[in-house]
Coordinates of C-alpha atoms in Angstrom, one line a residue:
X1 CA -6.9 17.1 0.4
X2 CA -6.1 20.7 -0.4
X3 CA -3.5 20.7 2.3
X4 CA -2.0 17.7 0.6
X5 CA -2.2 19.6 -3.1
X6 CA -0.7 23.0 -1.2
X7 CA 3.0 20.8 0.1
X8 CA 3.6 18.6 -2.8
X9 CA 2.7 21.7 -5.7
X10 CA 6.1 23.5 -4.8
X11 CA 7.5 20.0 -6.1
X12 CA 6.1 19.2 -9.3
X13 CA 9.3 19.1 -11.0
X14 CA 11.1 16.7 -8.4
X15 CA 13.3 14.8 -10.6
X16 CA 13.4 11.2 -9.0
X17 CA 16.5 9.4 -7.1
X18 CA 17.5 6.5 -5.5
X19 CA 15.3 3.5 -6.1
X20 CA 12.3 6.3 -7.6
X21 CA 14.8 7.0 -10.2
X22 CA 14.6 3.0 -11.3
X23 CA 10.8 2.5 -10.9
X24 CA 11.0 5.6 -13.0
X25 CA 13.0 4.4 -15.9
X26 CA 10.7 0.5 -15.2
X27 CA 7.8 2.9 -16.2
X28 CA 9.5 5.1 -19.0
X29 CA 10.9 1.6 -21.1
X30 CA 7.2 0.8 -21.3
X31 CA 5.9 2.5 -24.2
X32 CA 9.2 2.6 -26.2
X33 CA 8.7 -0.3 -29.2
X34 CA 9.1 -2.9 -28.9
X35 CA 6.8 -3.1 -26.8
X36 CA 8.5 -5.1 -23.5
X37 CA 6.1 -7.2 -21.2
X38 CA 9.2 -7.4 -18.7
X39 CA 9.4 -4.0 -17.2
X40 CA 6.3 -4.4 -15.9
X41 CA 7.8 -7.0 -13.5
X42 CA 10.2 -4.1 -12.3
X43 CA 12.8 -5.7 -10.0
X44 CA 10.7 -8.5 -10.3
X45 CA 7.8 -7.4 -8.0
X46 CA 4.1 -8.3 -9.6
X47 CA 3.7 -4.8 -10.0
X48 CA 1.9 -4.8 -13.2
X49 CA -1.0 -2.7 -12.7
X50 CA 1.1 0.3 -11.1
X51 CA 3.8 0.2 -13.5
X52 CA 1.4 0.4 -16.6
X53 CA -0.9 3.5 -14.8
X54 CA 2.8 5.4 -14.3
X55 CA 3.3 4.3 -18.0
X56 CA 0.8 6.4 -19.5
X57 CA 2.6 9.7 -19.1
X58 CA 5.4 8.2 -20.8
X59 CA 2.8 7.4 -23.6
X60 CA 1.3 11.2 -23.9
X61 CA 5.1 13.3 -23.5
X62 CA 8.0 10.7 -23.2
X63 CA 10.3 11.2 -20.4
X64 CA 7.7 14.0 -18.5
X65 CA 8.7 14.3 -15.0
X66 CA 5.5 16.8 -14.3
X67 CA 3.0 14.8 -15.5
X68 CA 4.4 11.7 -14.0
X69 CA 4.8 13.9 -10.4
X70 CA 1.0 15.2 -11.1
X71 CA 0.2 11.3 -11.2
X72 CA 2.1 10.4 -7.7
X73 CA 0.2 13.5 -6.6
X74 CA -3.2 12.4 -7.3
X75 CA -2.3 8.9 -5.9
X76 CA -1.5 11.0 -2.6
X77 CA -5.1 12.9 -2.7
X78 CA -6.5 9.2 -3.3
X79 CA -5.2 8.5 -0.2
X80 CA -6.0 11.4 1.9
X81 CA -9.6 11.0 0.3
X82 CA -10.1 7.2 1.7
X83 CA -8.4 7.9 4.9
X84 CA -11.7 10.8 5.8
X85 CA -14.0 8.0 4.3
X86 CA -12.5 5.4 6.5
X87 CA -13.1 7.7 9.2
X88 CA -16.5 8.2 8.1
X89 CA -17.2 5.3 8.3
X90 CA -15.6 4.1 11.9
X91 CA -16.6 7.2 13.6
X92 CA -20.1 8.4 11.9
X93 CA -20.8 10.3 15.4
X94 CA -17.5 12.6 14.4
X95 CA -18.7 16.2 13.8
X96 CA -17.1 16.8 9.9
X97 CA -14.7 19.3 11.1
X98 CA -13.2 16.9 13.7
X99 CA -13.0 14.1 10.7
X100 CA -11.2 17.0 8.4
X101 CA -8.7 17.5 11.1
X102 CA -7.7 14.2 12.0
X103 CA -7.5 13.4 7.5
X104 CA -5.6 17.0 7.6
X105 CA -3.3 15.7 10.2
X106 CA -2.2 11.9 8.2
X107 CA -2.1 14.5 5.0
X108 CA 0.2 16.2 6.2
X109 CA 2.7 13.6 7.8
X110 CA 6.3 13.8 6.5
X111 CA 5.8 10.1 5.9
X112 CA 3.0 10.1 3.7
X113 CA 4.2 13.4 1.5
X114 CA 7.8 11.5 1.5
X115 CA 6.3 8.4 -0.4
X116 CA 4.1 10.2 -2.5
X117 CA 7.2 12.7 -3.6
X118 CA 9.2 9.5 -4.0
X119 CA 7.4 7.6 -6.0
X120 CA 7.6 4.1 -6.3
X121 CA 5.5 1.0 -6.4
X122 CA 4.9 1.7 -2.2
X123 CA 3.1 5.2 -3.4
X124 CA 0.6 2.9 -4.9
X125 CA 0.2 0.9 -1.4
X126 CA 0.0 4.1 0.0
X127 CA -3.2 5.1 -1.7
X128 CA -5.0 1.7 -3.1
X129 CA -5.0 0.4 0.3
X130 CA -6.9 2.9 1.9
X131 CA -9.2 2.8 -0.8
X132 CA -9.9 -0.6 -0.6
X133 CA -10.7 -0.1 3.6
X134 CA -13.0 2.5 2.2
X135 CA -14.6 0.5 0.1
X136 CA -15.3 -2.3 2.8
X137 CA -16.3 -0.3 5.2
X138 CA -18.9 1.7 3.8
X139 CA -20.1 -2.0 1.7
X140 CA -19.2 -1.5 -1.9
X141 CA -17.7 -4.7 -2.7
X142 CA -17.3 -4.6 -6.3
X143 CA -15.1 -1.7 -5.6
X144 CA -13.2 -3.0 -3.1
X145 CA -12.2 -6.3 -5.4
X146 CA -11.5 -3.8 -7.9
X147 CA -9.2 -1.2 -5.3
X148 CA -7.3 -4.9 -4.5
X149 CA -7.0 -5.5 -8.1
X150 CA -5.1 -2.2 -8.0
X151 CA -3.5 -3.5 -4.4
X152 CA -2.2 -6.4 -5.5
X153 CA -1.1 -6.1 -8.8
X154 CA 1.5 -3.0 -7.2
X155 CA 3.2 -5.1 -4.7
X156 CA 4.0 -8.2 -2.6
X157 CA 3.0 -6.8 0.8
X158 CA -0.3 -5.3 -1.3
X159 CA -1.2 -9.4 -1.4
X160 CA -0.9 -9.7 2.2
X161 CA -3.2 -6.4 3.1
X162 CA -5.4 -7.6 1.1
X163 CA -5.8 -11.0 2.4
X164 CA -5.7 -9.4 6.3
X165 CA -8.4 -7.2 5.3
X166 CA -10.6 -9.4 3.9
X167 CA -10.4 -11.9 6.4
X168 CA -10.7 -9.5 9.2
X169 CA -14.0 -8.0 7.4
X170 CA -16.1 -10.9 6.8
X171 CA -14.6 -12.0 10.6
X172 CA -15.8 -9.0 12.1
X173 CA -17.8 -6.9 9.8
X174 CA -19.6 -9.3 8.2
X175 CA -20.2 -12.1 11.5
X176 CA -24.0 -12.0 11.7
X177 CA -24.5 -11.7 7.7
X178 CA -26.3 -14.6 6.0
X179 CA -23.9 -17.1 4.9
X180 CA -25.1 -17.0 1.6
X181 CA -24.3 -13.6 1.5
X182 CA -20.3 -13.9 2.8
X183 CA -19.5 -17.0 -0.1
X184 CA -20.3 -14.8 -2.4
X185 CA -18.5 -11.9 -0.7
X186 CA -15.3 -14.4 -0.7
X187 CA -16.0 -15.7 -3.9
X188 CA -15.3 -12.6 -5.4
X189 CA -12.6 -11.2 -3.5
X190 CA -10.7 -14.4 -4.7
X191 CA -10.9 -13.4 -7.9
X192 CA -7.8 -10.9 -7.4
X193 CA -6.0 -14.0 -6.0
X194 CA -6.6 -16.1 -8.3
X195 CA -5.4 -13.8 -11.2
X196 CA -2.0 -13.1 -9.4
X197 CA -1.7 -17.2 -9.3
X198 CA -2.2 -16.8 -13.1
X199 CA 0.2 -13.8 -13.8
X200 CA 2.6 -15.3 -11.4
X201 CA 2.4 -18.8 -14.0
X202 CA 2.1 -16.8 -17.0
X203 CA 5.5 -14.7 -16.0
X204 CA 7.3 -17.8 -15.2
X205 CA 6.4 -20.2 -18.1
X206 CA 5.8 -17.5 -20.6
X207 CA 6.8 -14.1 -20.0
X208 CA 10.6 -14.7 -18.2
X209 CA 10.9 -18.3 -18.3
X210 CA 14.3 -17.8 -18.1
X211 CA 15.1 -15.3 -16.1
X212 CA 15.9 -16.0 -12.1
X213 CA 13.0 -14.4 -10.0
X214 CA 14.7 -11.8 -6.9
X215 CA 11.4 -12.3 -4.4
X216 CA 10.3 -15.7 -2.9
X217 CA 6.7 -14.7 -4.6
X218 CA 8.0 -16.1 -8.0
X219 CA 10.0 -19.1 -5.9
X220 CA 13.8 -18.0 -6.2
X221 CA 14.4 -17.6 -2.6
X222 CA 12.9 -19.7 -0.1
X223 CA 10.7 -17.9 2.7
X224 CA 12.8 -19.6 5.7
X225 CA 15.7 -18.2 4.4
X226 CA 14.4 -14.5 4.4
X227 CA 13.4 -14.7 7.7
X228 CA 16.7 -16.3 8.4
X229 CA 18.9 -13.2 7.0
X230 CA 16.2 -10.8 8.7
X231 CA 16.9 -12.4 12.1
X232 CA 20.1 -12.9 12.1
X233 CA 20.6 -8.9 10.7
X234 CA 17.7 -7.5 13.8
X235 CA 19.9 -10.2 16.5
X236 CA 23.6 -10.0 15.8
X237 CA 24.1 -6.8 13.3
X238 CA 25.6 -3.9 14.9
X239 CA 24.6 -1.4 12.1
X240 CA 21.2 -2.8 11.7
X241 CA 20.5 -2.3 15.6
X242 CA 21.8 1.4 15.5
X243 CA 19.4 2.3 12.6
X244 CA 16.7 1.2 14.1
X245 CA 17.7 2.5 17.5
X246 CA 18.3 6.0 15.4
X247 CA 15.0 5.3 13.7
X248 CA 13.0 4.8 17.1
X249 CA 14.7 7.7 18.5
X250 CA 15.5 10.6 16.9
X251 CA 12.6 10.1 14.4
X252 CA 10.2 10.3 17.1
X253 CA 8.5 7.1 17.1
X254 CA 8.6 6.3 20.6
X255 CA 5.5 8.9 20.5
X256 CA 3.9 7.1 18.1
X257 CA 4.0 3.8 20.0
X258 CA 3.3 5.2 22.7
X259 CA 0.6 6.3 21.5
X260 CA -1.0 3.3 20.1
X261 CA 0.0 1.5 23.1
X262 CA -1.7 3.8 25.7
X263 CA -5.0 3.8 22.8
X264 CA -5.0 0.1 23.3
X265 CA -4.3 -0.5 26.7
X266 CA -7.6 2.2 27.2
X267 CA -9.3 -0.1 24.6
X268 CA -8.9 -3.3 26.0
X269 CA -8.8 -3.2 29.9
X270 CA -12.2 -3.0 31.4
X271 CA -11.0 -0.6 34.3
X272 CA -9.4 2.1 32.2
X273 CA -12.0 2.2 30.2
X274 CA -14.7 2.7 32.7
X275 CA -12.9 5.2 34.3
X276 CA -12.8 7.3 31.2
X277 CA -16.2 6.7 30.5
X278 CA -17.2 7.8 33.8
X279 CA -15.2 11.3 33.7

């Protein structure tokens, strides 16, 4: 976490661009009277609960980049913070020096730094969903409805992490528990759900009634015909297929799939991993 604290200080007074510089001005409309409901829906996304935290510097000194950057910063040491507790909790056997390494080494990826700097509603992905693994895995699950509150309520894809992870813990975490024990478990990590189903009606039939939604969340574009556009842009788009080949490239992610393909292949066939457990 200090590593994290040491690259991003030098930055405090980053003044936001580019889509940062709109969350920015979602967050900074907030507190100015009247009071307007609307900007928490910033480009439509159900991102209530990030857009009101990144409100509140806007509340204590209007306009304040430093105190809004200090904000994205402590969001990034959130972050940072779940990932060794994660690991913690995967990998107890870990001596804590090995843990702090492997947390110092995802602080300090360009990545992570680059969406805390840039802050906007994926900064809050970037921390509340690590925090809500946490959570899970070391079995407080009042904090872990209340980390995919936070999730949620910040973005779209936040929904859908959510939903993964909770599924995938009660699968695989929580197989052998009592069943009396994993309703109860689901029956409050619904509760998230079911208020997003509310908001969601609330927007629509109260809040912008009027107003066209952008995302197929609140039901303006169809899901078929997002996948549609996204296939036909990966299949037949020139530009789209250089970017990502530029992307896979020269960013250096063949390394990372690599990576996680040689770390599964280990995992899952029986030979290689016997002969690594052997040597």
């Amino acid at each position: 976490m200090g590593l994290t604290l040491v690259l991003l200080l030098p930055f405090i007074g980053f003044v936001p661009v580019w889509d940062a510089q709109e969350y920015w001005k979602c967050a900074e409309w907030i507190p100015k009277p009247p009071w307007r409901w609307t900007e928490l829906f910033c480009f439509d996304h159900p991102s209530t609960f990030f857009l009101f935290l990144f409100s509140i510097p806007h509340f204590i000194t209007p306009s304040s980049i430093v105190l809004t950057n200090a904000l994205a910063f402590t969001l990034g040491l959130v972050s940072v913070g779940s990932f060794y507790g994660c690991l913690r909790a995967l990998y107890p056997k870990l001596s804590t020096i090995e843990t702090a390494l492997y947390a110092g080494i995802y602080a300090a990826q360009p990545l992570m730094l680059g969406t805390v700097l840039h802050t906007t509603i994926d900064t809050g992905v970037l921390a509340f969903f690590p925090l809500m693994l946490c959570c899970l895995l070391h079995r407080k699950i009042f904090l872990a409805t209340l980390a995919g509150f936070a999730l949620i309520f910040t973005k779209e894809t936040g929904a859908a992490l959510y939903i993964g992870s909770i599924f995938l813990f009660l699968l695989f975490f929580e197989r052998r528990a009592p069943l009396e024990r994993r309703l109860r478990y689901a029956a409050l990590f619904a509760v998230p759900l079911g208020t997003l189903a509310i908001l969601i009606f609330f927007k629509k039939t109260v809040i912008m009634p009027d107003t066209p939604a952008m995302y197929s969340l609140f039901g303006a574009i169809e899901p078929q015909n997002i996948f549609a556009k996204l296939l036909r842009g990966l299949t037949f788009h020139s530009r789209m297929r250089t970017a990502l080949a530029t992307v896979f490239i020269l960013h250096f992610a063949w390394i990372a799939t690599g990576i996680v393909l040689l770390g599964s292949a280990c995992a899952l066939h029986p030979a290689i991993r016997k002969r690594i457990d052997d040597n």
